[in-house]
Coordinates of C-alpha atoms in Angstrom, one line a residue:
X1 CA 0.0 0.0 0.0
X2 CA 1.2 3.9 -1.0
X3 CA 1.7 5.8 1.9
X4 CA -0.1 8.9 0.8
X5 CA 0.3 12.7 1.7
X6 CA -2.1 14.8 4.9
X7 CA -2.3 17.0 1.5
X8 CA -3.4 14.0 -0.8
X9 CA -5.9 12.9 2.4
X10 CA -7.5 16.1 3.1
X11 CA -8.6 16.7 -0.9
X12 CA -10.4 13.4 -0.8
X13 CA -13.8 13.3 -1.0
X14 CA -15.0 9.7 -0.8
X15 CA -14.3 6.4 1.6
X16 CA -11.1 4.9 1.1
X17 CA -11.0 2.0 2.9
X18 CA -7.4 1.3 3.3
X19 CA -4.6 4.3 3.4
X20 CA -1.5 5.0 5.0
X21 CA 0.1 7.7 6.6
X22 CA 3.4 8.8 8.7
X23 CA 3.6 12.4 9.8
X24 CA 4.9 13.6 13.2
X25 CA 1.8 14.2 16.4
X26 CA 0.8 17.6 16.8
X27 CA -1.6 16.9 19.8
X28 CA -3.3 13.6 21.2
X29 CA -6.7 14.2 23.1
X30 CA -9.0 11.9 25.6
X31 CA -6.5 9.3 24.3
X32 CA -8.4 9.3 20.9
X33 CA -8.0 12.2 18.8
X34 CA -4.4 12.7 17.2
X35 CA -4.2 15.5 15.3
X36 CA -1.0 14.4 12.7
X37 CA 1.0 16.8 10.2
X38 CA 3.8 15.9 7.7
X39 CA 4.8 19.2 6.2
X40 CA 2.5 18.9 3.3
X41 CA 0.4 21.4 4.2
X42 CA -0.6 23.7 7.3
X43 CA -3.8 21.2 8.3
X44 CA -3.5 18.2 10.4
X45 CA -5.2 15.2 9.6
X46 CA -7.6 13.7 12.3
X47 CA -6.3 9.8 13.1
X48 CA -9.3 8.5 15.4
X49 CA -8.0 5.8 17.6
X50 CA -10.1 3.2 19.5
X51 CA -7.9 3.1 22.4
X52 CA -9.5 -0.3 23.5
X53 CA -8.2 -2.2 21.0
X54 CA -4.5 -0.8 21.4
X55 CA -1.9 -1.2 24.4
X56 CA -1.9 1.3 27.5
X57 CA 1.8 1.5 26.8
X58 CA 1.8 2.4 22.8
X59 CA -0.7 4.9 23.5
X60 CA 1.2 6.9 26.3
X61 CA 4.3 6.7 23.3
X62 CA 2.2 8.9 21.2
X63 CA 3.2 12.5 22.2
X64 CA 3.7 15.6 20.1
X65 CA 6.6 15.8 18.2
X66 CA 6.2 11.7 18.3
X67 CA 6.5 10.1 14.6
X68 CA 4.2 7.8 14.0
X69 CA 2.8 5.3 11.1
X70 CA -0.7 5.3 10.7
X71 CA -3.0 2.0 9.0
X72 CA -6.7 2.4 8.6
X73 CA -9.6 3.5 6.9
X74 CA -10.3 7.5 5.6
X75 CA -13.8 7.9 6.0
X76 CA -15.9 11.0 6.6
X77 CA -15.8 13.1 9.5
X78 CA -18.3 13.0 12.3
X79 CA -16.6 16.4 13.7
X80 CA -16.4 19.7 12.8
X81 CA -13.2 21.3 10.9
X82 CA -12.2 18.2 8.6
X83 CA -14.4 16.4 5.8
X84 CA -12.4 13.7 6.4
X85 CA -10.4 11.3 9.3
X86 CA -8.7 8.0 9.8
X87 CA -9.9 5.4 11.7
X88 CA -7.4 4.1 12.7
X89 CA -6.7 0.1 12.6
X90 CA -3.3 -0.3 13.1
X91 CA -0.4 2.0 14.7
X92 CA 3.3 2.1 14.9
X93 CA 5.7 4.7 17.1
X94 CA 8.6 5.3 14.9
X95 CA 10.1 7.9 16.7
X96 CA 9.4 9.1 20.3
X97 CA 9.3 12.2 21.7
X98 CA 10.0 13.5 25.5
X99 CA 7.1 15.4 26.3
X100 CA 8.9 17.0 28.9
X101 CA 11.8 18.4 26.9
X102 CA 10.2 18.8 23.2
X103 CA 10.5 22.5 23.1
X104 CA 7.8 22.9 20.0
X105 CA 4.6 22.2 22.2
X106 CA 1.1 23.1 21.0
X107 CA 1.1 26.8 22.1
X108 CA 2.0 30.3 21.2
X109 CA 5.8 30.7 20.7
X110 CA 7.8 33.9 20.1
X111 CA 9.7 33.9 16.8
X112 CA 12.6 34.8 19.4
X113 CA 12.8 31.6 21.1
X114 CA 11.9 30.0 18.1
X115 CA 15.3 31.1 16.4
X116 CA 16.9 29.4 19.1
X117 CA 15.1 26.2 18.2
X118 CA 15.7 26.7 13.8
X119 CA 16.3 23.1 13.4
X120 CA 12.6 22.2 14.8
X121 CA 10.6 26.0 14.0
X122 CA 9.4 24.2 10.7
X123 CA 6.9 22.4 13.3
X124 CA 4.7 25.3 13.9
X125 CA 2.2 26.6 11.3
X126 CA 4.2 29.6 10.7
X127 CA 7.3 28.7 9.7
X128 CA 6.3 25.5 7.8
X129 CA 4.4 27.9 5.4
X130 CA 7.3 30.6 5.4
X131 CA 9.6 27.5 4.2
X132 CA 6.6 25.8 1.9
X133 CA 6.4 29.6 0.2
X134 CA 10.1 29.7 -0.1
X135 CA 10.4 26.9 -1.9
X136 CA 8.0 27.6 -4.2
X137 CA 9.4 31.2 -5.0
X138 CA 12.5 29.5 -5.9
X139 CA 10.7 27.2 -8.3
X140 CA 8.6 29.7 -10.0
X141 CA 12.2 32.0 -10.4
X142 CA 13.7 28.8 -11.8
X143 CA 10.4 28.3 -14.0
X144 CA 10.2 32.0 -15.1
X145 CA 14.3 31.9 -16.6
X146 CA 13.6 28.6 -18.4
X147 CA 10.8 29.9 -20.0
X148 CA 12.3 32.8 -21.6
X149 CA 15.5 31.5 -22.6
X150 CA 17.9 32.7 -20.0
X151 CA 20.7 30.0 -19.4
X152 CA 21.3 29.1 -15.5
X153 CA 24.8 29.9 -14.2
X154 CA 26.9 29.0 -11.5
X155 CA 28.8 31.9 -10.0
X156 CA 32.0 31.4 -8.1
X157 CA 31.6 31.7 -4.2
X158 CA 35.2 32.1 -4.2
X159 CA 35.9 35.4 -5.4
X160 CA 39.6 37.7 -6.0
X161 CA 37.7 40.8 -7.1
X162 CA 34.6 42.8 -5.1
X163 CA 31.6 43.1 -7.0
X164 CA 30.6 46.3 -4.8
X165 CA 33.6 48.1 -3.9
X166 CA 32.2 48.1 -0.2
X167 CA 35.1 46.0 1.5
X168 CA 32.5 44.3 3.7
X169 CA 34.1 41.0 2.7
X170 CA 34.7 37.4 4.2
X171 CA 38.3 36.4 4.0
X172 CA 38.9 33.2 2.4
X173 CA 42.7 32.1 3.6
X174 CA 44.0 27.9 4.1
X175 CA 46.7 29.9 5.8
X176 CA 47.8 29.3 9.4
X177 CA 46.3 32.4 11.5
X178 CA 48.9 31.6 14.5
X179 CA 51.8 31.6 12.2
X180 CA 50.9 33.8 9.1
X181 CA 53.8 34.2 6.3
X182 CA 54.9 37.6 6.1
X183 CA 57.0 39.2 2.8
X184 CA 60.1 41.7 3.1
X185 CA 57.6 44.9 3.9
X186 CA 56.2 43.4 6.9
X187 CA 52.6 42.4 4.9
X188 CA 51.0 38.9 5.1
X189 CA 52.5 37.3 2.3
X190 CA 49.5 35.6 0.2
X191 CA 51.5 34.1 -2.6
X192 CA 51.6 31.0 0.5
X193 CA 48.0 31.1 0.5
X194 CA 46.4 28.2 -1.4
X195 CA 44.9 30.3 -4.6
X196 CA 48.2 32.5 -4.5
X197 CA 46.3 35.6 -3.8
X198 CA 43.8 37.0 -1.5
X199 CA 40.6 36.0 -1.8
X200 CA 36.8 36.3 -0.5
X201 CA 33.3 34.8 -0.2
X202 CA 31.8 36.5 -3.0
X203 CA 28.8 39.8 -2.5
X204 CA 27.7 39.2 -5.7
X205 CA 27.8 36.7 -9.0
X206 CA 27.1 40.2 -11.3
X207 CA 30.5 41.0 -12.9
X208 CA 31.1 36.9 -14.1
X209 CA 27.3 36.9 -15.1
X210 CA 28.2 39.7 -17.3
X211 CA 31.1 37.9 -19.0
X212 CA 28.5 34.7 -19.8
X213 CA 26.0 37.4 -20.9
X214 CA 28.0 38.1 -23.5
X215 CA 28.8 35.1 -25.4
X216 CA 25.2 33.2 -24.2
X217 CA 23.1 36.2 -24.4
X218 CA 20.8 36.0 -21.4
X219 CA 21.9 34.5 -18.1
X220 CA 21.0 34.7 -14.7
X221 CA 22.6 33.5 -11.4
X222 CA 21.1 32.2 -8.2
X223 CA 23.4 31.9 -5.2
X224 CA 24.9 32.5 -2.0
X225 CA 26.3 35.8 -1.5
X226 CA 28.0 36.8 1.7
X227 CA 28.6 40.1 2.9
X228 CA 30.6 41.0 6.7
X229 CA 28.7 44.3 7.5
X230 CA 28.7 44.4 11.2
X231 CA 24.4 45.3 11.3
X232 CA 22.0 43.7 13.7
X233 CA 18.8 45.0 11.7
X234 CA 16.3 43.2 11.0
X235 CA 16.6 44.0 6.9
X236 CA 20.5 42.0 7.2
X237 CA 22.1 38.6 6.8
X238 CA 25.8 37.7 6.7
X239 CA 24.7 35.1 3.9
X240 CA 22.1 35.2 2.1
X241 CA 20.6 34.2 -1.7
X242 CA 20.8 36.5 -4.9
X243 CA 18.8 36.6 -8.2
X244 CA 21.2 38.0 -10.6
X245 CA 20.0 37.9 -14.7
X246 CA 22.1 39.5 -17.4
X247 CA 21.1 40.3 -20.7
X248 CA 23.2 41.2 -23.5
X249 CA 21.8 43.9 -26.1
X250 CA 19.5 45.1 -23.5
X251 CA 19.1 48.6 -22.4
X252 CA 17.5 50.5 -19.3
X253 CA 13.9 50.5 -20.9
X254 CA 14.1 46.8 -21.2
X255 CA 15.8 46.1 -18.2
X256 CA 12.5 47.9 -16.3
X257 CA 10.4 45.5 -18.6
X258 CA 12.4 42.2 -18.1
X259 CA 12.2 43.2 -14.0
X260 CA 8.6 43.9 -14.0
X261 CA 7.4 41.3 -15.7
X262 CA 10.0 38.8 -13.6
X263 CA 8.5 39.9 -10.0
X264 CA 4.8 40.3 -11.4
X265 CA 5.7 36.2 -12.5
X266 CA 7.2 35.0 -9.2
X267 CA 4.3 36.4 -7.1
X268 CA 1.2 35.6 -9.3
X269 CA 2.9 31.7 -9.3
X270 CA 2.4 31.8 -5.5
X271 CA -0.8 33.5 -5.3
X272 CA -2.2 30.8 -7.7
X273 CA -0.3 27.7 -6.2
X274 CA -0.2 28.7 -2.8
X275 CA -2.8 30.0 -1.5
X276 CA -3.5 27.9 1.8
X277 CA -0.6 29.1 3.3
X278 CA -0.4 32.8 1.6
X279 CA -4.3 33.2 3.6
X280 CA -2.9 31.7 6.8
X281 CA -0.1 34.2 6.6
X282 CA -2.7 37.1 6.0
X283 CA -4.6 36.1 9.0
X284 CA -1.4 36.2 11.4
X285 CA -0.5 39.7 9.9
X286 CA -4.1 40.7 10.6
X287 CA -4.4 39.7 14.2
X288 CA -0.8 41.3 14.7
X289 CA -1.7 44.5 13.0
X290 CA -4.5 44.3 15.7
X291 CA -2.2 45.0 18.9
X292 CA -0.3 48.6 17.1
X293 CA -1.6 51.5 16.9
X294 CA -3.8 52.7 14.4
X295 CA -1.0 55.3 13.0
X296 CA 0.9 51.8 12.6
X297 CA -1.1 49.4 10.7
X298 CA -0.9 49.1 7.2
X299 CA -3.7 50.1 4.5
X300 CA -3.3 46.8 3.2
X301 CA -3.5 42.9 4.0
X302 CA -1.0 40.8 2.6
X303 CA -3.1 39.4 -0.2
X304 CA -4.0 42.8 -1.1
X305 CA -0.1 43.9 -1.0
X306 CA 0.7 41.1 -3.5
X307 CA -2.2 41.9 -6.1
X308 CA -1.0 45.4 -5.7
X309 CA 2.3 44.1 -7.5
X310 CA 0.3 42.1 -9.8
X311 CA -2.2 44.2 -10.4
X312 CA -0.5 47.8 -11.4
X313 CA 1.2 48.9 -13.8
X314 CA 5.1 50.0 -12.6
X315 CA 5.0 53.7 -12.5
X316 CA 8.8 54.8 -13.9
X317 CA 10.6 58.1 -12.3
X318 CA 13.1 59.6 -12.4
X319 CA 15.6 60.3 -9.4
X320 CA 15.4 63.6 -10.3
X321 CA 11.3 63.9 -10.6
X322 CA 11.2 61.9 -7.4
X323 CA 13.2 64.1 -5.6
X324 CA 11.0 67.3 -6.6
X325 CA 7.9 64.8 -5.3
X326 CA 9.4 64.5 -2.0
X327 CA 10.8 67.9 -1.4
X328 CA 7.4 69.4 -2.0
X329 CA 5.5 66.6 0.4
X330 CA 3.8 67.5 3.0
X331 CA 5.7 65.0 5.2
X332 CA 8.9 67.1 4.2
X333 CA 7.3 70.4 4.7
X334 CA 6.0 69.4 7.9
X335 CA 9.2 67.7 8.9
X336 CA 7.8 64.3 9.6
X337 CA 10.0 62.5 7.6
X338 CA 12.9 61.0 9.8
X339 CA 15.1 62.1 7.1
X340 CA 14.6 65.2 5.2
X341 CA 14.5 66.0 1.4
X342 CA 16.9 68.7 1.1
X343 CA 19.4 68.7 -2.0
X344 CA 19.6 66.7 -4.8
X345 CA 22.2 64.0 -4.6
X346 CA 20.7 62.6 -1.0
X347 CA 20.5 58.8 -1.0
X348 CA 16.2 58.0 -0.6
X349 CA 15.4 56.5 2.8
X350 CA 12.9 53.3 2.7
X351 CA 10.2 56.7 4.8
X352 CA 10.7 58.4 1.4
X353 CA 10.0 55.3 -1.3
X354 CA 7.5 53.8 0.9
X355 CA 5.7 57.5 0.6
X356 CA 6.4 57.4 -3.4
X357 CA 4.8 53.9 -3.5
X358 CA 2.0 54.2 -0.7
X359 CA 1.0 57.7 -1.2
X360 CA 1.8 59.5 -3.9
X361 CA 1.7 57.1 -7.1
X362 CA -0.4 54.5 -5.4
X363 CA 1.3 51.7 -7.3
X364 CA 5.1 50.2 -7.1
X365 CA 7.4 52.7 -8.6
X366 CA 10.5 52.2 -10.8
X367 CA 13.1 55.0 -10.0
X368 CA 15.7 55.6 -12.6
X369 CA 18.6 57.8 -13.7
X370 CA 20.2 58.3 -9.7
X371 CA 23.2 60.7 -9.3
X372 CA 26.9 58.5 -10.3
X373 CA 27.9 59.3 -6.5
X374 CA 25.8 57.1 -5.0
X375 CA 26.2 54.4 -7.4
X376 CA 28.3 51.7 -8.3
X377 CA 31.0 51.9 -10.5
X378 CA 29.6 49.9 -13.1
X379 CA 26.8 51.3 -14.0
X380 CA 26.8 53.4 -17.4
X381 CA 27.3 56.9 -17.2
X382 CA 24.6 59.3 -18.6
X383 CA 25.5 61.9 -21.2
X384 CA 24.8 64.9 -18.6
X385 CA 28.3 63.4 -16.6
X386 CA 26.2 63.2 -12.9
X387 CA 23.8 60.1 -13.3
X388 CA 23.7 56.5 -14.0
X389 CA 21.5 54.3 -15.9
X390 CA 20.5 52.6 -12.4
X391 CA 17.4 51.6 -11.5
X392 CA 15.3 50.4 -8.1
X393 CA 12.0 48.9 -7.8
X394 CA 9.9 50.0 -4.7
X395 CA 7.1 48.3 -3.4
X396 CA 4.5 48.6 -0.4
X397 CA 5.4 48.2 2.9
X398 CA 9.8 47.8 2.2
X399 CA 10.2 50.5 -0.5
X400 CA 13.8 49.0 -2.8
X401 CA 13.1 45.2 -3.6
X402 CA 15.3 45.5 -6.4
X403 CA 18.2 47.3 -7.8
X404 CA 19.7 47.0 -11.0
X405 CA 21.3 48.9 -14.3
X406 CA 22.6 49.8 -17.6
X407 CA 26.1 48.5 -17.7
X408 CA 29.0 50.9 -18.5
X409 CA 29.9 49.3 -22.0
X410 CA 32.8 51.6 -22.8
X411 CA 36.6 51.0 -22.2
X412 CA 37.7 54.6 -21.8
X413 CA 34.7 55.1 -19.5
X414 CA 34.8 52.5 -17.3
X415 CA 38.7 52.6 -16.7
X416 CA 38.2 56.7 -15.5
X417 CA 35.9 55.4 -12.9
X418 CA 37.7 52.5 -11.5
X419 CA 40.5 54.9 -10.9
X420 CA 38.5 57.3 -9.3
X421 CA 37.8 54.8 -6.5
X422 CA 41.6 53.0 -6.6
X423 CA 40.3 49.7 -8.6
X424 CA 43.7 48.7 -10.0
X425 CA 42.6 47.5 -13.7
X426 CA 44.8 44.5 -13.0
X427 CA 42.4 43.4 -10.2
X428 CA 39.8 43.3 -12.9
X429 CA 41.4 42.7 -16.5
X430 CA 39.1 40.4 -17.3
X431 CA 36.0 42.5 -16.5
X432 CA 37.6 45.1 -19.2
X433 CA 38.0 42.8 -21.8
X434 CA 34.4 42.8 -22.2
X435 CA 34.8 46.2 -23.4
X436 CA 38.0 45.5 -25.8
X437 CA 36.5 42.3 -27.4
X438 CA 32.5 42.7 -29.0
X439 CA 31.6 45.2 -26.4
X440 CA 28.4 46.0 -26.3
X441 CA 25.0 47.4 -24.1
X442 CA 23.9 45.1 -21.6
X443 CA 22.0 45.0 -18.4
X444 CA 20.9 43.4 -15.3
X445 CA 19.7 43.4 -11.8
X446 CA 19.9 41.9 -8.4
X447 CA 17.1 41.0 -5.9
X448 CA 17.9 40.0 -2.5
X449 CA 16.2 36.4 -2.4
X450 CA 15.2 36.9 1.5
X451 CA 13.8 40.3 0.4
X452 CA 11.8 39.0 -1.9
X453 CA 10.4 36.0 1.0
X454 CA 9.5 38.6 3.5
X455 CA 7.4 40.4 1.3
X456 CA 5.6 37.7 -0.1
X457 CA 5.2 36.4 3.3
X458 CA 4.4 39.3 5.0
X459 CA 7.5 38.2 7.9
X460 CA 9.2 41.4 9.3
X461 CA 12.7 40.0 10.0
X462 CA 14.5 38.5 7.8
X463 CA 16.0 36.0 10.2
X464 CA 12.4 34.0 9.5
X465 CA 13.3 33.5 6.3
X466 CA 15.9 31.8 5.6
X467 CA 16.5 28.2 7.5
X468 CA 19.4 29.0 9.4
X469 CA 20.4 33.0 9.7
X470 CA 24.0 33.7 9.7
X471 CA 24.5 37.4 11.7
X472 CA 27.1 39.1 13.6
X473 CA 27.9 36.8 16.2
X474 CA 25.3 33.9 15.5
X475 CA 26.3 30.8 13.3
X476 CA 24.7 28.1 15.3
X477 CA 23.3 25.0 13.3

């Protein structure tokens, strides 16, 4: 006999009269009713033992967290809240489970504590659909790349170059820490060090993306990426997962398509495939939103957030319109924004794209053309000398969800601008052969995987999203 699914059970809508089931015990009342779940979907199935025809001592080896194997007949409910149950002929303890120690016991745990317990959170209703809606994201980006040609590639972790110029690297060394090789000058001599240089964890698979973008045409990566900023926030991660695609012959008007039509994709997929545990989300958001402040709450559920993004058109600003927006706002005239609008050039605060999104456009925005200063060096210079062919998409509730741009195509161009930040060109020779060999325009953008998994599920830290969170002091599991 096929052990089937709680998932496959719980669709069923006649007699069956023989199934099979393992799952692990969420709660066993009046030594009858066991409530099981096997992380197919947030319901338990209803096993209804006859506790007559089993052993005292089997029966007090059924406890929560307690795997079990389940034998008997799926027939319709006599209770409210399921159309169906087993009744339960035969039943096995696979794996027992101290009911004095368990720490995931049926009641109300703070996502605090739960952290502490990562390797058992998927047991609660919460996380298990957090994880379930993870999975499927990652699927439907998969899906989406597939279908429209893109090639998948495989970015080096280990990395001799920084994709961001920030510094905010992890060290990669085989060298002895207590006894470190030093050359004549006093430095650590990495010529010892197993790949003869210094090396990192990588920030980002974008610059060798673009160097497959432009012999396969459109690629994408989907990683680890690992960044050492020293931030406790709840918006960081030491490691965490990037969506990087690259397209060759692309420019900043298609770059805004491709992304729009990407992140419309990815969420529509789970609106469609997940809804169980997208509504179950929505309903914890709504009895949280319950205990803040009015001023606090948001307009919008989390199903309405999400057909927000699906259902609106992406409004496209400029920086410098943007700017104008919010300097005239009545949040900046009346100085409640935490940050003020002053001068052009100001990096936007997630107060002033939230207001852009939420307020003002009432749709998710894509801003464009931002000042070279607070950009990265690769992106393509415009022909007034002070912005960038960058773009950001902002959506309800985070503002940025994705940043990407027009990549600086030409040789002469890009050269002046690593030298303005001390990039030696020999640090990145191959990145400027792209430009001597077939250059051409190309584009691309990243989205913060993690980023993307909050929004959808509505989670406000990102250390609930991701199986095991890797911050400043904190790499247990």
């Amino acid at each position: 006999m096929q052990t089937r699914t709680v998932s496959e059970l719980l669709s069923q809508e006649i007699v069956i009269p023989e199934v099979e089931i393992k799952g692990w015990v969420r709660t066993f009342r009046a030594n009858r009713f066991i409530a099981l779940n096997d992380g197919s979907t947030l319901n338990n199935i209803q096993c209804v033992v006859d506790f007559e025809k089993f052993d005292e001592a089997l029966l007090k080896r059924v406890t929560t967290g307690a795997a079990i194997h389940v034998k008997g007949e799926l027939v319709e409910s006599q209770g409210q809240g399921q159309k169906v149950e087993i009744q339960v002929n035969e039943l096995f303890v696979l794996g027992d489970s101290d009911p004095e120690t368990y720490p995931i016991q049926p009641k109300k745990h703070s996502f605090e504590f739960l952290r502490e317990n990562a390797h058992l959170r998927t047991r609660t209703n919460t996380f298990s659909a957090v994880m379930r809606l993870r999975s499927a994201l990652s699927f439907a980006i998969h899906k989406y790349f597939n279908d429209n040609g893109f090639y998948y590639m495989h970015a080096p972790i280990i990395t001799g170059s920084d994709a961001e110029g920030a510094g905010e690297m992890f060290q990669v060394t085989s060298l002895d820490i207590k006894n470190l090789p030093k050359d004549e000058t006093g430095n650590i001599d990495y010529s010892k060090d197993f790949f003869g240089k210094e090396t990192n964890l990588t920030v980002s698979g974008q610059l060798e993306a673009e160097t497959y973008a432009m012999s396969l045409g459109k690629v994408y990566t989907f990683g680890p990426t690992f960044r050492a900023e020293n931030s406790n926030t709840s918006r960081h991660l030491a490691e965490f997962w990037m969506i990087e695609p690259e397209v060759a012959f692309m420019d900043l008007a298609g770059n805004m398509d491709l992304a729009e039509d990407f992140m419309k994709y990815v969420i529509s997929y789970v609106l469609k495939n997940n809804r169980e545990d997208l509504e179950f989300l929505n309903k914890r958001l709504q009895d949280e939103e319950k205990g803040k402040p009015q001023l606090e709450r948001s307009d919008m559920n989390l199903i309405e957030k999400l057909n927000f993004v699906t259902d609106n058109h992406f409004k496209r600003v400029s920086y410098t319109e943007a700017i104008d927006i919010l300097r005239d706002s009545k949040p900046n005239k009346k100085k409640k924004f935490k940050y003020l609008i002053d001068d052009w050039g100001t990096d936007l605060q997630s107060e002033h794209e939230r207001y852009l999104v939420e307020k003002h456009f009432n749709c998710p925005v894509i801003l464009f053309d931002y000042p070279a200063n607070i950009k990265a060096f690769y992106m393509r210079l415009n022909d007034d000398g002070k912005t960038v062919r960058a773009m950001d998409i902002l959506f309800p509730g985070i503002g940025e969800i994705v940043g990407g741009a027009q990549r600086e195509e030409r040789l002469d161009v890009l050269k002046q601008k690593m030298a303005a930040i001390n990039i030696p060109e020999e640090e990145l020779w191959w990145y400027l052969d792209l430009r001597k060999y077939g250059t051409a325009v190309h584009s691309g953008f990243g989205l913060g995987f993690e980023r993307l998994v909050m929004f959808v599920t509505g989670m406000s830290n990102i250390r609930d999203v991701i199986p095991y969170p890797r911050t400043p002091q904190n790499a247990e599991f």
